Amino acid sequence: MKVLLRGWWWRWPGWLLVLAALVWTAARRTDPAALVQGRPPAPQVGFQAPNFTLTTLDGQTLTLAELRGQPVILNFWASWCPPCKAEMPAMQRVYEAYRARGLQIVAVNYTATDPLPNVQAFVDQYGLTFPIPLDQEGQVFAAYRVYSLPTTFFIDADGVIQNIVIGGPMAEALLRVRAEALLTSGGK
Amino acid sequence: MLPVLSIGPLTLPVPGLLVIAGVALGTWLAEKWAPRVGLPAKWVSDVLFYSLLAGVVGARLFMVLRTPAAFAAAPLSIFSLNPALLDPLGGVLTAVAIAVWLAARRGVSWLRLADAAVPFLAVMQITWALRVAANGEMFGLPTRLPWGVNLWGAVRHPTQLYWAVGAVALLAWVHAQLNRAAARTTPPPAGWLFWPFVALSAAWFVFVAGFRGDSPVSPGGWRLDQVSGLVVLMGAAVAWRRLQEPAKQDDLTASSAP
């Protein structure tokens, strides 16, 4: 007994910490499916992107869920927002560069605060060719908890949010890095 | 969850502000407590400043090297202020390399410098935990406990707050250890504060990660964040244990203050 009490393990409690951590890690093993099971759609990384249906600037109907199978860059913007103006040309260039590989860009306009003539003038000025859904009531902005403009969600082909960038303007390289990640490995 | 703070027309990114506040407070505290580790306050403050600066530059350079095609298509992005274009691992490696080089140039053991940096690391750990809370990241598993928080469609363990509480307790422990060191007549061996701090931080992280609802999980069901925390804990514990050996207690020459 005296020998045991004289040992370093008695004087140094660190080994208890390691042992406890080992036991806890083993005890908290989990099924990966169990972690995501029952998760409701939410505007957060690792969750299904909340679905919506809106009318676009050119009168079409766009439902996000129908884009499943393609990675989507979902951008929230308004024509009165300076960083949105700064990043839109890069958004258009990235759309042109990656469109053929299946990347979709959807730029939801905050029409509740942005008169339609201003939206149209903005789209014409920057020559935007991707869909511009109009959020007339602001319900999609609320569902995505958009606190700041611009806000951009990077959604993989399974409809799962992989990255979020709040604020801007985003550098073109960042858009390209994220687009490439979505296209090559599902963004994961 | 509070990703942005709106004050009139101003919209401030809370996670970014927390990191800036952590850097400022952590540097100030490390400078204030540096003499208790036996190092000059101004020198520790300078090393932290230059290491952080180098870390930011290194993080961007690593990002450019990792994704050259994206920067070749948009070269001006190299100078972008987007923090998302920083490679965290590259930043940490560069900052550590510069800190070790500055220590070697002055003839100070890197472990002694690491001891002096512990207050900075302890503050950063707190602000980082609050940063992930502001972003709604690192969320917990659903729970019925009364302190559960409603987040992402369920009442969940407030894992970010668990982490923050532990980090505050660790800072208090660091303060107590430094007070004890100040009262000693002989300086403790280099690493006396750093290794236990790393071990305790890793142990707390392993504990908190067990409640996470967003852990990456290996095919065998192991939570990878717990496993990586465990590896860090074991490495730090071995180094901590070695400090207890009598030979190390006498080995103060290599780690003494300049």
Short mmCIF file of C-alpha atoms in Angstrom, two decimals:
data_model
loop_
_atom_site.label_atom_id
_atom_site.label_comp_id
_atom_site.label_asym_id
_atom_site.label_seq_id
_atom_site.Cartn_x
_atom_site.Cartn_y
_atom_site.Cartn_z
CA MET A 1 0.00 0.00 0.00
CA LYS A 2 2.84 2.37 0.91
CA VAL A 3 4.49 1.65 -2.45
CA LEU A 4 1.28 2.55 -4.24
CA LEU A 5 0.98 5.83 -2.35
CA ARG A 6 4.57 6.75 -3.19
CA GLY A 7 4.02 6.30 -6.96
CA TRP A 8 3.91 9.26 -9.37
CA TRP A 9 0.26 8.44 -10.20
CA TRP A 10 -0.62 9.36 -6.62
CA ARG A 11 1.22 12.68 -6.67
CA TRP A 12 0.17 13.68 -10.21
CA PRO A 13 -3.59 13.84 -10.87
CA GLY A 14 -3.21 14.40 -14.63
CA TRP A 15 -3.62 10.71 -15.40
CA LEU A 16 -7.11 10.83 -13.88
CA LEU A 17 -7.98 13.59 -16.33
CA VAL A 18 -6.78 11.49 -19.28
CA LEU A 19 -8.63 8.42 -18.04
CA ALA A 20 -11.86 10.36 -17.49
CA ALA A 21 -11.60 11.91 -20.96
CA LEU A 22 -11.02 8.49 -22.54
CA VAL A 23 -14.06 7.00 -20.78
CA TRP A 24 -16.23 10.01 -21.65
CA THR A 25 -15.18 9.93 -25.33
CA ALA A 26 -16.00 6.22 -25.55
CA ALA A 27 -19.32 6.77 -23.75
CA ARG A 28 -20.37 9.57 -26.12
CA ARG A 29 -19.91 7.60 -29.33
CA THR A 30 -22.91 8.15 -31.54
CA ASP A 31 -24.57 7.18 -34.77
CA PRO A 32 -23.94 10.02 -37.29
CA ALA A 33 -27.49 9.61 -38.62
CA ALA A 34 -28.91 10.12 -35.13
CA LEU A 35 -27.35 13.58 -34.93
CA VAL A 36 -29.13 14.86 -38.04
CA GLN A 37 -32.35 12.87 -37.62
CA GLY A 38 -35.37 15.04 -36.93
CA ARG A 39 -33.57 18.30 -37.62
CA PRO A 40 -36.04 20.80 -39.03
CA PRO A 41 -34.87 23.00 -41.93
CA ALA A 42 -33.02 26.01 -40.52
CA PRO A 43 -30.72 28.76 -41.82
CA GLN A 44 -27.63 27.20 -40.24
CA VAL A 45 -24.68 25.17 -41.47
CA GLY A 46 -25.51 21.46 -41.46
CA PHE A 47 -29.28 21.98 -41.79
CA GLN A 48 -31.56 21.65 -44.82
CA ALA A 49 -32.08 25.10 -46.35
CA PRO A 50 -35.66 26.30 -45.69
CA ASN A 51 -37.75 25.98 -48.82
CA PHE A 52 -39.57 28.90 -50.44
CA THR A 53 -41.49 29.76 -53.57
CA LEU A 54 -41.28 33.28 -54.99
CA THR A 55 -42.00 35.05 -58.24
CA THR A 56 -38.88 36.23 -60.04
CA LEU A 57 -38.27 39.60 -61.67
CA ASP A 58 -39.07 38.14 -65.10
CA GLY A 59 -42.39 36.67 -63.90
CA GLN A 60 -41.33 33.01 -63.43
CA THR A 61 -42.03 31.00 -60.28
CA LEU A 62 -38.96 29.73 -58.43
CA THR A 63 -39.10 27.03 -55.76
CA LEU A 64 -35.79 26.37 -54.02
CA ALA A 65 -36.52 22.66 -53.48
CA GLU A 66 -36.82 22.19 -57.23
CA LEU A 67 -33.14 23.07 -57.58
CA ARG A 68 -32.20 19.99 -55.51
CA GLY A 69 -29.43 18.11 -57.29
CA GLN A 70 -27.49 21.29 -58.09
CA PRO A 71 -25.38 23.35 -55.69
CA VAL A 72 -26.90 26.78 -55.07
CA ILE A 73 -25.45 30.11 -53.98
CA LEU A 74 -28.40 31.87 -52.32
CA ASN A 75 -27.75 35.59 -52.00
CA PHE A 76 -29.96 38.14 -50.20
CA TRP A 77 -29.64 41.72 -51.43
CA ALA A 78 -31.27 45.10 -52.05
CA SER A 79 -30.42 47.80 -54.58
CA TRP A 80 -29.91 50.40 -51.83
CA CYS A 81 -27.22 48.31 -50.11
CA PRO A 82 -23.66 49.47 -51.09
CA PRO A 83 -21.85 46.14 -50.40
CA CYS A 84 -24.49 44.37 -52.54
CA LYS A 85 -23.60 46.71 -55.41
CA ALA A 86 -19.91 46.00 -54.86
CA GLU A 87 -20.21 42.21 -54.94
CA MET A 88 -22.83 41.71 -57.70
CA PRO A 89 -20.39 42.01 -60.64
CA ALA A 90 -18.27 39.22 -59.08
CA MET A 91 -21.43 37.17 -58.55
CA GLN A 92 -22.27 37.49 -62.26
CA ARG A 93 -18.71 36.53 -63.33
CA VAL A 94 -18.78 33.46 -61.08
CA TYR A 95 -22.20 32.49 -62.45
CA GLU A 96 -20.86 32.69 -66.00
CA ALA A 97 -17.75 30.69 -65.06
CA TYR A 98 -19.54 27.86 -63.24
CA ARG A 99 -23.03 27.76 -64.78
CA ALA A 100 -22.03 25.06 -67.27
CA ARG A 101 -20.86 22.83 -64.39
CA GLY A 102 -24.27 23.03 -62.75
CA LEU A 103 -23.87 25.85 -60.22
CA GLN A 104 -27.02 27.87 -59.65
CA ILE A 105 -27.09 31.39 -58.23
CA VAL A 106 -30.36 32.70 -56.78
CA ALA A 107 -30.34 36.33 -55.62
CA VAL A 108 -33.42 37.08 -53.51
CA ASN A 109 -34.26 40.77 -53.50
CA TYR A 110 -35.68 42.44 -50.38
CA THR A 111 -38.55 43.88 -52.40
CA ALA A 112 -40.43 44.78 -49.20
CA THR A 113 -37.98 47.71 -48.92
CA ASP A 114 -36.86 48.03 -52.54
CA PRO A 115 -39.18 49.52 -55.23
CA LEU A 116 -39.40 47.33 -58.34
CA PRO A 117 -38.13 50.04 -60.77
CA ASN A 118 -34.96 50.30 -58.66
CA VAL A 119 -34.53 46.52 -58.73
CA GLN A 120 -34.96 46.43 -62.52
CA ALA A 121 -32.51 49.32 -63.01
CA PHE A 122 -29.95 47.55 -60.78
CA VAL A 123 -30.27 44.26 -62.68
CA ASP A 124 -29.94 46.07 -66.03
CA GLN A 125 -26.96 48.12 -64.85
CA TYR A 126 -24.97 45.05 -63.77
CA GLY A 127 -26.27 42.76 -66.53
CA LEU A 128 -27.39 40.06 -64.07
CA THR A 129 -28.60 36.89 -65.79
CA PHE A 130 -29.33 34.63 -62.79
CA PRO A 131 -32.83 34.40 -61.26
CA ILE A 132 -33.92 37.32 -59.04
CA PRO A 133 -36.84 36.17 -56.82
CA LEU A 134 -38.77 39.06 -55.26
CA ASP A 135 -39.51 38.83 -51.53
CA GLN A 136 -42.45 41.26 -51.47
CA GLU A 137 -43.48 40.46 -47.88
CA GLY A 138 -40.04 39.80 -46.43
CA GLN A 139 -41.08 36.31 -45.28
CA VAL A 140 -38.08 34.56 -46.88
CA PHE A 141 -35.72 37.10 -45.30
CA ALA A 142 -37.39 36.29 -41.94
CA ALA A 143 -37.15 32.51 -42.51
CA TYR A 144 -33.43 32.83 -43.24
CA ARG A 145 -32.90 35.25 -40.31
CA VAL A 146 -31.18 37.76 -42.56
CA TYR A 147 -29.97 40.47 -40.17
CA SER A 148 -27.54 42.17 -42.49
CA LEU A 149 -27.25 42.74 -46.24
CA PRO A 150 -25.81 41.10 -48.20
CA THR A 151 -26.02 37.62 -46.68
CA THR A 152 -25.09 34.55 -48.70
CA PHE A 153 -25.81 30.86 -48.12
CA PHE A 154 -23.83 28.15 -49.90
CA ILE A 155 -26.10 25.11 -50.34
CA ASP A 156 -24.91 21.73 -51.60
CA ALA A 157 -26.68 19.50 -54.12
CA ASP A 158 -28.55 17.73 -51.27
CA GLY A 159 -30.02 21.03 -50.12
CA VAL A 160 -27.81 21.23 -47.00
CA ILE A 161 -26.25 24.58 -46.04
CA GLN A 162 -22.46 24.29 -46.08
CA ASN A 163 -21.35 27.89 -45.42
CA ILE A 164 -22.83 31.27 -44.59
CA VAL A 165 -21.26 34.65 -45.22
CA ILE A 166 -22.92 37.52 -43.38
CA GLY A 167 -22.08 40.96 -44.74
CA GLY A 168 -19.95 41.93 -47.66
CA PRO A 169 -18.78 42.67 -50.20
CA MET A 170 -17.45 39.19 -50.79
CA ALA A 171 -14.20 38.89 -52.70
CA GLU A 172 -14.51 37.11 -56.04
CA ALA A 173 -11.91 34.56 -54.94
CA LEU A 174 -14.09 33.63 -51.95
CA LEU A 175 -17.06 33.03 -54.26
CA ARG A 176 -14.87 30.89 -56.52
CA VAL A 177 -13.40 28.90 -53.59
CA ARG A 178 -16.88 28.18 -52.22
CA ALA A 179 -18.32 27.38 -55.67
CA GLU A 180 -15.48 24.98 -56.39
CA ALA A 181 -15.98 23.29 -52.99
CA LEU A 182 -19.71 22.87 -53.64
CA LEU A 183 -19.09 21.40 -57.09
CA THR A 184 -16.19 19.06 -56.27
CA SER A 185 -17.01 17.62 -52.87
CA GLY A 186 -20.50 18.77 -52.13
CA GLY A 187 -18.94 21.61 -50.14
CA LYS A 188 -18.29 19.32 -47.21
CA MET B 1 -27.44 33.82 -31.12
CA LEU B 2 -26.46 37.35 -32.14
CA PRO B 3 -24.48 37.44 -35.40
CA VAL B 4 -24.89 41.20 -35.87
CA LEU B 5 -25.58 44.15 -33.62
CA SER B 6 -27.63 46.97 -35.11
CA ILE B 7 -27.05 50.41 -33.63
CA GLY B 8 -29.04 52.91 -35.69
CA PRO B 9 -27.75 52.69 -39.27
CA LEU B 10 -24.66 50.75 -38.12
CA THR B 11 -24.60 46.95 -38.37
CA LEU B 12 -21.69 45.45 -36.46
CA PRO B 13 -20.57 41.81 -36.80
CA VAL B 14 -20.60 40.50 -33.21
CA PRO B 15 -18.29 37.47 -33.83
CA GLY B 16 -15.63 39.73 -35.36
CA LEU B 17 -15.96 42.25 -32.54
CA LEU B 18 -15.54 39.47 -29.97
CA VAL B 19 -12.33 38.28 -31.59
CA ILE B 20 -10.93 41.84 -31.71
CA ALA B 21 -11.91 42.37 -28.06
CA GLY B 22 -10.28 39.05 -27.14
CA VAL B 23 -7.03 39.98 -28.89
CA ALA B 24 -6.93 43.40 -27.18
CA LEU B 25 -7.82 42.10 -23.71
CA GLY B 26 -5.63 39.01 -24.02
CA THR B 27 -2.57 41.01 -25.12
CA TRP B 28 -3.10 43.50 -22.31
CA LEU B 29 -3.40 40.73 -19.70
CA ALA B 30 -0.38 38.80 -21.02
CA GLU B 31 1.67 42.00 -20.90
CA LYS B 32 0.46 42.79 -17.35
CA TRP B 33 1.21 39.30 -16.03
CA ALA B 34 4.44 38.66 -17.98
CA PRO B 35 6.76 39.66 -15.08
CA ARG B 36 5.25 36.86 -12.97
CA VAL B 37 6.59 34.44 -15.58
CA GLY B 38 9.93 36.21 -15.48
CA LEU B 39 9.73 37.95 -18.86
CA PRO B 40 9.70 41.68 -19.69
CA ALA B 41 6.15 42.93 -20.26
CA LYS B 42 6.96 45.07 -23.31
CA TRP B 43 8.80 42.25 -25.05
CA VAL B 44 5.92 39.78 -24.53
CA SER B 45 3.48 42.36 -25.87
CA ASP B 46 5.68 42.96 -28.95
CA VAL B 47 6.04 39.24 -29.63
CA LEU B 48 2.27 38.76 -29.44
CA PHE B 49 1.68 41.71 -31.77
CA TYR B 50 4.18 40.61 -34.43
CA SER B 51 3.07 36.97 -34.20
CA LEU B 52 -0.57 37.93 -34.67
CA LEU B 53 0.30 40.17 -37.60
CA ALA B 54 2.35 37.39 -39.17
CA GLY B 55 -0.51 34.98 -38.46
CA VAL B 56 -2.96 37.08 -40.48
CA VAL B 57 -0.52 37.40 -43.41
CA GLY B 58 0.31 33.68 -43.20
CA ALA B 59 -3.37 32.74 -43.11
CA ARG B 60 -3.96 34.63 -46.37
CA LEU B 61 -0.81 33.22 -48.03
CA PHE B 62 -1.77 29.66 -47.10
CA MET B 63 -5.24 30.30 -48.58
CA VAL B 64 -3.66 31.55 -51.82
CA LEU B 65 -1.42 28.48 -51.96
CA ARG B 66 -4.33 26.13 -51.26
CA THR B 67 -6.64 27.67 -53.88
CA PRO B 68 -4.37 29.25 -56.51
CA ALA B 69 -6.92 29.04 -59.34
CA ALA B 70 -9.45 31.21 -57.48
CA PHE B 71 -6.86 33.91 -56.83
CA ALA B 72 -5.44 33.67 -60.36
CA ALA B 73 -8.93 34.50 -61.68
CA ALA B 74 -9.33 37.39 -59.20
CA PRO B 75 -5.83 38.53 -58.09
CA LEU B 76 -7.06 41.60 -56.21
CA SER B 77 -8.84 39.25 -53.78
CA ILE B 78 -5.42 38.69 -52.17
CA PHE B 79 -5.94 42.05 -50.47
CA SER B 80 -9.59 41.41 -49.56
CA LEU B 81 -10.70 42.05 -45.97
CA ASN B 82 -12.92 38.91 -45.99
CA PRO B 83 -11.92 36.82 -42.94
CA ALA B 84 -13.37 33.79 -44.74
CA LEU B 85 -10.36 33.99 -47.08
CA LEU B 86 -7.98 33.22 -44.22
CA ASP B 87 -6.70 29.70 -43.65
CA PRO B 88 -6.88 29.16 -39.84
CA LEU B 89 -4.27 26.39 -39.67
CA GLY B 90 -1.87 28.37 -41.86
CA GLY B 91 -2.36 31.39 -39.62
CA VAL B 92 -1.68 29.49 -36.41
CA LEU B 93 1.42 27.78 -37.86
CA THR B 94 2.86 31.10 -39.07
CA ALA B 95 2.14 32.89 -35.78
CA VAL B 96 3.73 30.08 -33.74
CA ALA B 97 6.77 29.95 -36.06
CA ILE B 98 7.34 33.70 -35.74
CA ALA B 99 6.89 33.60 -31.94
CA VAL B 100 9.40 30.72 -31.61
CA TRP B 101 11.86 32.56 -33.88
CA LEU B 102 11.56 35.79 -31.86
CA ALA B 103 12.08 33.84 -28.63
CA ALA B 104 15.15 32.06 -30.02
CA ARG B 105 16.59 35.37 -31.23
CA ARG B 106 16.44 36.66 -27.67
CA GLY B 107 17.69 33.41 -26.15
CA VAL B 108 14.42 32.67 -24.37
CA SER B 109 13.01 29.15 -24.20
CA TRP B 110 9.88 28.92 -26.40
CA LEU B 111 8.15 27.19 -23.49
CA ARG B 112 8.84 30.16 -21.21
CA LEU B 113 7.26 32.39 -23.86
CA ALA B 114 4.34 29.94 -24.07
CA ASP B 115 3.86 30.32 -20.29
CA ALA B 116 3.69 34.08 -20.75
CA ALA B 117 1.17 33.67 -23.60
CA VAL B 118 -1.23 31.59 -21.47
CA PRO B 119 -3.28 34.60 -20.25
CA PHE B 120 -3.72 35.61 -23.91
CA LEU B 121 -4.80 32.07 -24.84
CA ALA B 122 -7.16 31.87 -21.86
CA VAL B 123 -8.93 35.11 -22.84
CA MET B 124 -9.09 34.07 -26.51
CA GLN B 125 -10.69 30.79 -25.45
CA ILE B 126 -13.48 32.69 -23.68
CA THR B 127 -14.11 35.06 -26.58
CA TRP B 128 -13.98 32.20 -29.09
CA ALA B 129 -16.65 30.33 -27.13
CA LEU B 130 -18.79 33.48 -27.14
CA ARG B 131 -18.06 33.92 -30.85
CA VAL B 132 -19.46 30.49 -31.71
CA ALA B 133 -22.47 31.25 -29.49
CA ALA B 134 -23.07 34.49 -31.44
CA ASN B 135 -22.91 32.53 -34.69
CA GLY B 136 -25.18 29.76 -33.39
CA GLU B 137 -22.43 27.23 -34.18
CA MET B 138 -21.31 24.30 -32.02
CA PHE B 139 -24.92 23.84 -30.89
CA GLY B 140 -25.91 21.14 -28.43
CA LEU B 141 -27.99 17.99 -28.51
CA PRO B 142 -31.69 18.31 -27.65
CA THR B 143 -32.26 18.19 -23.88
CA ARG B 144 -35.03 18.45 -21.28
CA LEU B 145 -32.77 20.10 -18.73
CA PRO B 146 -34.17 23.38 -17.37
CA TRP B 147 -31.19 25.41 -18.66
CA GLY B 148 -31.67 24.18 -22.25
CA VAL B 149 -31.84 26.93 -24.89
CA ASN B 150 -34.20 27.09 -27.85
CA LEU B 151 -32.01 26.98 -30.93
CA TRP B 152 -32.50 25.66 -34.45
CA GLY B 153 -35.91 24.15 -33.79
CA ALA B 154 -35.22 22.37 -30.48
CA VAL B 155 -34.39 22.98 -26.83
CA ARG B 156 -30.68 22.17 -26.72
CA HIS B 157 -27.70 21.95 -24.39
CA PRO B 158 -26.07 25.42 -24.38
CA THR B 159 -22.71 23.85 -25.30
CA GLN B 160 -21.15 27.19 -26.25
CA LEU B 161 -21.95 28.51 -22.77
CA TYR B 162 -20.62 25.35 -21.11
CA TRP B 163 -17.39 25.97 -23.00
CA ALA B 164 -17.33 29.66 -22.03
CA VAL B 165 -17.95 28.92 -18.32
CA GLY B 166 -15.09 26.42 -18.25
CA ALA B 167 -12.85 28.91 -20.05
CA VAL B 168 -13.63 31.61 -17.45
CA ALA B 169 -12.81 29.14 -14.66
CA LEU B 170 -9.52 28.32 -16.42
CA LEU B 171 -8.63 32.02 -16.60
CA ALA B 172 -9.26 32.29 -12.85
CA TRP B 173 -7.03 29.23 -12.32
CA VAL B 174 -4.30 30.82 -14.47
CA HIS B 175 -4.51 33.99 -12.35
CA ALA B 176 -4.18 31.96 -9.14
CA GLN B 177 -1.19 30.03 -10.52
CA LEU B 178 0.56 33.24 -11.54
CA ASN B 179 -0.03 34.74 -8.09
CA ARG B 180 1.52 31.65 -6.52
CA ALA B 181 4.46 31.85 -8.92
CA ALA B 182 5.06 35.50 -8.02
CA ALA B 183 5.42 34.49 -4.36
CA ARG B 184 8.03 31.80 -5.12
CA THR B 185 11.72 32.49 -4.67
CA THR B 186 12.87 30.16 -7.47
CA PRO B 187 11.23 30.28 -10.89
CA PRO B 188 9.27 27.16 -11.91
CA PRO B 189 10.45 25.16 -14.96
CA ALA B 190 9.50 26.41 -18.43
CA GLY B 191 6.11 25.01 -19.44
CA TRP B 192 4.85 24.83 -15.83
CA LEU B 193 1.78 26.89 -16.79
CA PHE B 194 1.45 26.14 -20.50
CA TRP B 195 1.21 22.33 -20.39
CA PRO B 196 -1.38 22.08 -17.59
CA PHE B 197 -3.36 24.89 -19.26
CA VAL B 198 -3.40 23.02 -22.57
CA ALA B 199 -4.29 19.74 -20.82
CA LEU B 200 -7.13 21.29 -18.80
CA SER B 201 -8.47 23.20 -21.84
CA ALA B 202 -8.42 20.03 -23.95
CA ALA B 203 -10.10 18.01 -21.18
CA TRP B 204 -12.88 20.60 -20.87
CA PHE B 205 -13.30 20.66 -24.65
CA VAL B 206 -13.59 16.85 -24.73
CA PHE B 207 -16.25 17.06 -22.01
CA VAL B 208 -18.28 19.79 -23.76
CA ALA B 209 -17.97 18.15 -27.18
CA GLY B 210 -19.81 15.15 -25.77
CA PHE B 211 -22.96 17.27 -25.70
CA ARG B 212 -22.62 18.70 -29.21
CA GLY B 213 -25.30 18.15 -31.79
CA ASP B 214 -23.06 19.00 -34.75
CA SER B 215 -19.95 16.91 -34.13
CA PRO B 216 -18.30 15.36 -37.15
CA VAL B 217 -18.50 11.60 -36.53
CA SER B 218 -16.19 8.83 -37.78
CA PRO B 219 -17.62 5.58 -39.21
CA GLY B 220 -17.04 3.87 -35.84
CA GLY B 221 -19.25 6.47 -34.13
CA TRP B 222 -16.37 8.39 -32.53
CA ARG B 223 -16.85 12.13 -32.33
CA LEU B 224 -13.84 13.54 -34.17
CA ASP B 225 -13.76 16.76 -32.12
CA GLN B 226 -13.54 14.66 -28.94
CA VAL B 227 -10.84 12.44 -30.44
CA SER B 228 -8.72 15.42 -31.52
CA GLY B 229 -9.17 16.98 -28.07
CA LEU B 230 -8.11 13.69 -26.52
CA VAL B 231 -4.92 13.56 -28.62
CA VAL B 232 -4.03 17.12 -27.51
CA LEU B 233 -4.84 16.23 -23.90
CA MET B 234 -2.60 13.15 -23.94
CA GLY B 235 0.31 15.04 -25.54
CA ALA B 236 0.02 17.90 -23.03
CA ALA B 237 -0.40 15.48 -20.12
CA VAL B 238 2.83 13.64 -21.04
CA ALA B 239 4.70 16.97 -21.20
CA TRP B 240 3.09 18.08 -17.92
CA ARG B 241 4.07 14.80 -16.25
CA ARG B 242 7.68 15.17 -17.43
CA LEU B 243 7.84 18.52 -15.64
CA GLN B 244 7.18 16.69 -12.38
CA GLU B 245 10.39 14.68 -12.71
CA PRO B 246 13.11 15.88 -10.30
CA ALA B 247 15.65 16.52 -13.10
CA LYS B 248 13.29 19.01 -14.71
CA GLN B 249 12.76 20.89 -11.48
CA ASP B 250 16.44 21.83 -11.47
CA ASP B 251 16.63 22.62 -15.16
CA LEU B 252 16.04 26.34 -14.94
CA THR B 253 18.96 27.65 -16.87
CA ALA B 254 17.60 27.11 -20.38
CA SER B 255 14.32 28.69 -19.48
CA SER B 256 15.40 31.63 -17.40
CA ALA B 257 14.41 35.16 -18.26
CA PRO B 258 16.73 37.12 -20.54
#
